[in-house]
Amino acid sequence: MKNLIAFSLVFLMVSCSKKTVAQENVVQENLKVAPYDTVAIDSFSAGATTVDIARKIRVSSLQYQDSLRQNLNKLEAEKRTLAEKTEKEKFEKKLEEEKKKADALKIKNQKVKTQPEVPKIEKTKNP
């Protein structure tokens, strides 16, 4: 009886074990990179070029280079105008502050001038 129970337990363990060796081989087969270009292109037609060569041709064209220069010039012009605008604003703020100070001084001077002068009292003897 004990032999029968032990035999059935061993049989269940062997029959229910996972087979990982076969699954690992399948995963390794899927990870292989194809030895040929898989980009969907009409690469078999006459005069066809690959994507890399077409990109190099497009980048080296004069029209592309000119458009890059124009974009660069636009960016530089925007930076210059922004810098000029900020400088102008700073200058205007400085002028306003100076104007306020000058107005404050004028008002202060006017107050001093508008106040009546008090004559000094001198002691004199009456003859």
XYZ file of N, CA, C and O in Angstrom, residues 11-112:
408
model
N 4.548 9.669 -9.824
C 3.943 9.746 -11.142
C 3.241 11.097 -11.350
O 3.356 11.725 -12.401
N 2.532 11.596 -10.329
C 1.864 12.893 -10.416
C 2.870 14.031 -10.538
O 2.666 14.985 -11.293
N 3.976 13.959 -9.810
C 4.997 15.009 -9.873
C 5.624 15.077 -11.264
O 5.839 16.149 -11.807
N 5.916 13.937 -11.832
C 6.545 13.899 -13.150
C 5.557 14.352 -14.219
O 5.902 15.109 -15.136
N 4.321 13.948 -14.132
C 3.353 14.280 -15.168
C 2.904 15.740 -15.089
O 2.532 16.336 -16.093
N 2.938 16.384 -13.917
C 2.489 17.764 -13.745
C 3.626 18.777 -13.805
O 3.404 19.967 -13.615
N 4.824 18.356 -14.040
C 5.945 19.297 -14.077
C 5.871 20.129 -15.356
O 5.367 19.705 -16.386
N 6.398 21.378 -15.271
C 6.382 22.286 -16.418
C 7.531 21.954 -17.347
O 8.632 21.624 -16.924
N 7.275 22.096 -18.614
C 8.323 21.870 -19.605
C 8.802 23.234 -20.095
O 8.266 23.807 -21.030
N 9.816 23.794 -19.463
C 10.317 25.125 -19.801
C 11.331 25.093 -20.925
O 11.573 26.099 -21.560
N 11.935 23.994 -21.197
C 12.969 23.907 -22.225
C 12.377 24.204 -23.598
O 12.940 24.963 -24.388
N 11.225 23.690 -23.915
C 10.606 23.905 -25.226
C 10.175 25.364 -25.371
O 10.313 25.945 -26.438
N 9.678 25.994 -24.323
C 9.241 27.384 -24.398
C 10.421 28.320 -24.571
O 10.339 29.298 -25.284
N 11.542 28.073 -23.937
C 12.719 28.908 -24.079
C 13.232 28.877 -25.503
O 13.658 29.890 -26.036
N 13.199 27.752 -26.132
C 13.649 27.660 -27.520
C 12.755 28.482 -28.436
O 13.232 29.120 -29.371
N 11.481 28.496 -28.188
C 10.547 29.265 -29.006
C 10.831 30.750 -28.851
O 10.848 31.490 -29.834
N 11.091 31.203 -27.630
C 11.384 32.606 -27.392
C 12.672 32.997 -28.093
O 12.769 34.053 -28.701
N 13.666 32.174 -28.061
C 14.935 32.477 -28.705
C 14.778 32.547 -30.213
O 15.410 33.360 -30.868
N 13.933 31.746 -30.772
C 13.732 31.774 -32.213
C 13.050 33.072 -32.635
O 13.334 33.618 -33.691
N 12.158 33.612 -31.822
C 11.442 34.835 -32.156
C 12.329 36.069 -32.040
O 12.045 37.086 -32.642
N 13.388 36.019 -31.257
C 14.253 37.166 -31.057
C 15.279 37.346 -32.168
O 15.960 38.352 -32.211
N 15.396 36.425 -33.052
C 16.383 36.536 -34.119
C 16.008 37.667 -35.066
O 14.849 37.870 -35.393
N 17.006 38.439 -35.491
C 16.796 39.544 -36.406
C 16.931 39.025 -37.831
O 17.843 38.247 -38.136
N 16.056 39.487 -38.680
C 16.098 39.048 -40.071
C 17.364 39.573 -40.739
O 17.754 40.724 -40.523
N 18.030 38.790 -41.561
C 19.278 39.226 -42.194
C 19.057 40.149 -43.384
O 20.009 40.573 -44.022
N 17.832 40.512 -43.674
C 17.541 41.372 -44.817
C 16.711 42.562 -44.349
O 16.170 42.582 -43.255
N 16.611 43.586 -45.204
C 15.870 44.797 -44.892
C 14.374 44.508 -44.925
O 13.857 43.997 -45.916
N 13.665 44.827 -43.842
C 12.247 44.519 -43.771
C 11.375 45.748 -43.992
O 10.170 45.697 -43.786
N 11.947 46.897 -44.391
C 11.177 48.105 -44.639
C 10.336 47.892 -45.891
O 10.817 47.415 -46.911
N 9.069 48.274 -45.807
C 8.168 48.072 -46.926
C 8.427 49.134 -47.994
O 7.964 50.260 -47.896
N 9.186 48.779 -49.002
C 9.544 49.678 -50.100
C 9.460 48.874 -51.390
O 9.629 47.665 -51.390
N 9.260 49.585 -52.484
C 9.359 48.918 -53.786
C 10.835 48.806 -54.127
O 11.330 49.473 -55.038
N 11.530 48.013 -53.383
C 12.970 47.909 -53.608
C 13.309 47.003 -54.776
O 14.469 46.898 -55.152
N 12.312 46.378 -55.335
C 12.594 45.474 -56.451
C 12.285 46.119 -57.799
O 12.542 45.545 -58.833
N 11.734 47.343 -57.772
C 11.451 47.991 -59.047
C 12.711 48.664 -59.564
O 13.672 48.913 -58.837
N 12.693 48.999 -60.853
C 13.867 49.615 -61.475
C 14.037 51.035 -60.958
O 13.094 51.814 -60.925
N 15.230 51.392 -60.548
C 15.534 52.740 -60.078
C 15.110 53.020 -58.656
O 15.094 54.166 -58.232
N 14.736 52.016 -57.904
C 14.306 52.217 -56.520
C 15.514 52.482 -55.627
O 16.600 51.965 -55.868
N 15.319 53.320 -54.607
C 16.393 53.616 -53.650
C 15.906 53.266 -52.253
O 14.717 53.276 -51.969
N 16.843 53.038 -51.386
C 16.475 52.726 -50.008
C 16.114 54.006 -49.270
O 16.370 55.118 -49.742
N 15.553 53.856 -48.110
C 15.115 55.001 -47.314
C 16.313 55.848 -46.900
O 16.270 57.077 -46.933
N 17.403 55.216 -46.511
C 18.584 55.955 -46.063
C 19.163 56.807 -47.181
O 19.536 57.968 -46.976
N 19.257 56.229 -48.369
C 19.823 56.970 -49.505
C 18.905 58.114 -49.888
O 19.368 59.227 -50.168
N 17.600 57.893 -49.888
C 16.654 58.961 -50.217
C 16.754 60.096 -49.203
O 16.715 61.278 -49.570
N 16.924 59.775 -47.924
C 17.067 60.810 -46.895
C 18.354 61.599 -47.103
O 18.368 62.815 -46.990
N 19.438 60.925 -47.430
C 20.708 61.615 -47.682
C 20.590 62.549 -48.868
O 21.118 63.667 -48.850
N 19.898 62.112 -49.904
C 19.713 62.965 -51.081
C 18.876 64.186 -50.708
O 19.195 65.317 -51.093
N 17.824 63.985 -49.944
C 16.947 65.085 -49.551
C 17.704 66.086 -48.673
O 17.556 67.298 -48.823
N 18.518 65.585 -47.755
C 19.275 66.462 -46.855
C 20.323 67.248 -47.620
O 20.583 68.411 -47.326
N 20.916 66.658 -48.605
C 21.984 67.337 -49.334
C 21.457 68.276 -50.407
O 22.235 69.020 -50.995
N 20.176 68.295 -50.657
C 19.641 69.161 -51.710
C 19.735 70.618 -51.288
O 19.679 70.972 -50.119
N 19.859 71.490 -52.277
C 19.991 72.921 -52.007
C 18.721 73.498 -51.395
O 18.782 74.372 -50.536
N 17.587 73.034 -51.848
C 16.329 73.541 -51.327
C 16.211 73.261 -49.835
O 15.787 74.126 -49.060
N 16.612 72.092 -49.409
C 16.562 71.731 -47.997
C 17.520 72.604 -47.195
O 17.181 73.115 -46.131
N 18.727 72.794 -47.719
C 19.721 73.625 -47.035
C 19.228 75.065 -46.930
O 19.411 75.722 -45.904
N 18.613 75.569 -48.016
C 18.086 76.935 -47.987
C 16.975 77.082 -46.959
O 16.900 78.088 -46.250
N 16.116 76.077 -46.877
C 15.030 76.164 -45.899
C 15.589 76.150 -44.477
O 15.076 76.837 -43.590
N 16.648 75.394 -44.242
C 17.277 75.397 -42.917
C 17.849 76.778 -42.590
O 17.705 77.278 -41.476
N 18.502 77.397 -43.585
C 19.069 78.730 -43.365
C 17.970 79.748 -43.084
O 18.126 80.622 -42.227
N 16.869 79.662 -43.822
C 15.764 80.596 -43.611
C 15.187 80.438 -42.204
O 14.915 81.439 -41.522
N 15.024 79.220 -41.769
C 14.513 78.993 -40.414
C 15.469 79.546 -39.374
O 15.055 80.139 -38.375
N 16.756 79.353 -39.596
C 17.757 79.866 -38.664
C 17.713 81.387 -38.625
O 17.779 81.993 -37.554
N 17.607 82.020 -39.808
C 17.537 83.475 -39.865
C 16.284 83.997 -39.169
O 16.332 85.015 -38.470
N 15.160 83.307 -39.338
C 13.932 83.724 -38.670
C 14.081 83.645 -37.156
O 13.664 84.551 -36.429
N 14.686 82.580 -36.676
C 14.882 82.432 -35.229
C 15.783 83.532 -34.683
O 15.512 84.102 -33.620
N 16.853 83.845 -35.420
C 17.758 84.905 -34.970
C 17.051 86.254 -34.964
O 17.237 87.059 -34.050
N 16.238 86.510 -35.998
C 15.506 87.780 -36.061
C 14.523 87.885 -34.902
O 14.385 88.958 -34.286
N 13.840 86.806 -34.581
C 12.912 86.821 -33.450
C 13.641 87.086 -32.144
O 13.166 87.841 -31.289
N 14.814 86.483 -31.984
C 15.596 86.718 -30.763
C 16.014 88.177 -30.674
O 15.962 88.786 -29.613
N 16.447 88.740 -31.821
C 16.876 90.138 -31.824
C 15.721 91.069 -31.480
O 15.867 91.992 -30.677
N 14.566 90.843 -32.100
C 13.423 91.716 -31.824
C 12.975 91.594 -30.370
O 12.602 92.589 -29.749
N 13.028 90.398 -29.829
C 12.667 90.207 -28.428
C 13.648 90.945 -27.517
O 13.236 91.601 -26.553
N 14.939 90.860 -27.831
C 15.947 91.546 -27.028
C 15.758 93.061 -27.123
O 15.836 93.780 -26.115
N 15.490 93.561 -28.337
C 15.272 94.995 -28.509
C 14.030 95.453 -27.749
O 14.017 96.528 -27.146
N 13.007 94.637 -27.782
C 11.768 94.979 -27.094
C 11.995 95.077 -25.586
O 11.536 96.011 -24.939
N 12.722 94.113 -25.039
C 12.983 94.151 -23.590
C 13.865 95.348 -23.218
O 13.637 95.991 -22.197
N 14.845 95.657 -24.081
C 15.693 96.817 -23.809
C 14.870 98.110 -23.855
O 15.047 99.011 -23.034
N 13.972 98.195 -24.826
C 13.135 99.383 -24.961
C 12.240 99.541 -23.733
O 12.078 100.646 -23.212
N 11.662 98.436 -23.262
C 10.822 98.489 -22.072
C 11.609 98.935 -20.848
O 11.136 99.743 -20.048
N 12.826 98.419 -20.719
C 13.672 98.829 -19.588
C 13.979 100.313 -19.659
O 13.944 101.026 -18.651
N 14.290 100.799 -20.881
C 14.610 102.217 -21.061
C 13.406 103.083 -20.726
O 13.537 104.115 -20.054
N 12.208 102.661 -21.177
C 10.998 103.428 -20.891
C 10.710 103.463 -19.393
O 10.315 104.494 -18.847
N 10.903 102.341 -18.717
C 10.698 102.304 -17.272
C 11.660 103.249 -16.561
O 11.292 103.956 -15.624
N 12.893 103.267 -17.038
C 13.902 104.142 -16.433
C 13.511 105.605 -16.633
O 13.618 106.414 -15.710
N 13.043 105.935 -17.847
C 12.610 107.310 -18.108
C 11.424 107.695 -17.231
O 11.369 108.816 -16.702
N 10.479 106.776 -17.072
C 9.324 107.063 -16.226
C 9.745 107.306 -14.782
O 9.243 108.219 -14.123
N 10.672 106.502 -14.290
C 11.146 106.690 -12.914
C 11.839 108.046 -12.756
O 11.622 108.752 -11.767
N 12.665 108.412 -13.747
C 13.345 109.710 -13.683
C 12.337 110.853 -13.744
O 12.468 111.859 -13.050
N 11.306 110.679 -14.572
C 10.281 111.707 -14.690
C 9.529 111.859 -13.371
O 9.240 112.972 -12.933
N 9.222 110.737 -12.724
C 8.544 110.786 -11.433
C 9.400 111.488 -10.391
O 8.908 112.294 -9.595
N 10.690 111.199 -10.412
C 11.597 111.846 -9.459
C 11.653 113.350 -9.711
O 11.630 114.157 -8.770
N 11.731 113.726 -10.992
C 11.786 115.150 -11.325
C 10.493 115.848 -10.916
O 10.522 116.971 -10.384
N 9.359 115.225 -11.153
C 8.077 115.798 -10.749
C 8.015 115.936 -9.234
O 7.519 116.945 -8.709
N 8.497 114.943 -8.530
C 8.492 115.003 -7.071
C 9.360 116.157 -6.580
O 8.985 116.887 -5.654
N 10.516 116.371 -7.236
C 11.381 117.489 -6.850
C 10.718 118.826 -7.158
O 10.811 119.772 -6.377
N 10.031 118.926 -8.303
C 9.346 120.168 -8.659
C 8.258 120.488 -7.640
O 8.110 121.625 -7.198
N 7.494 119.476 -7.281
C 6.424 119.687 -6.305
C 7.007 120.114 -4.968
O 6.506 121.021 -4.301
N 8.104 119.508 -4.601
C 8.744 119.845 -3.327
C 9.255 121.279 -3.364
O 9.083 122.030 -2.408
N 9.873 121.663 -4.493
C 10.377 123.032 -4.630
C 9.231 124.041 -4.647
O 9.351 125.131 -4.107
N 8.112 123.715 -5.277
C 6.975 124.620 -5.317
C 6.404 124.814 -3.923
O 5.996 125.907 -3.550
N 6.352 123.776 -3.142
C 5.847 123.889 -1.775
C 6.729 124.809 -0.956
O 6.259 125.622 -0.172
N 8.012 124.677 -1.172
C 8.951 125.515 -0.414
C 8.795 126.958 -0.845
O 8.801 127.873 -0.027
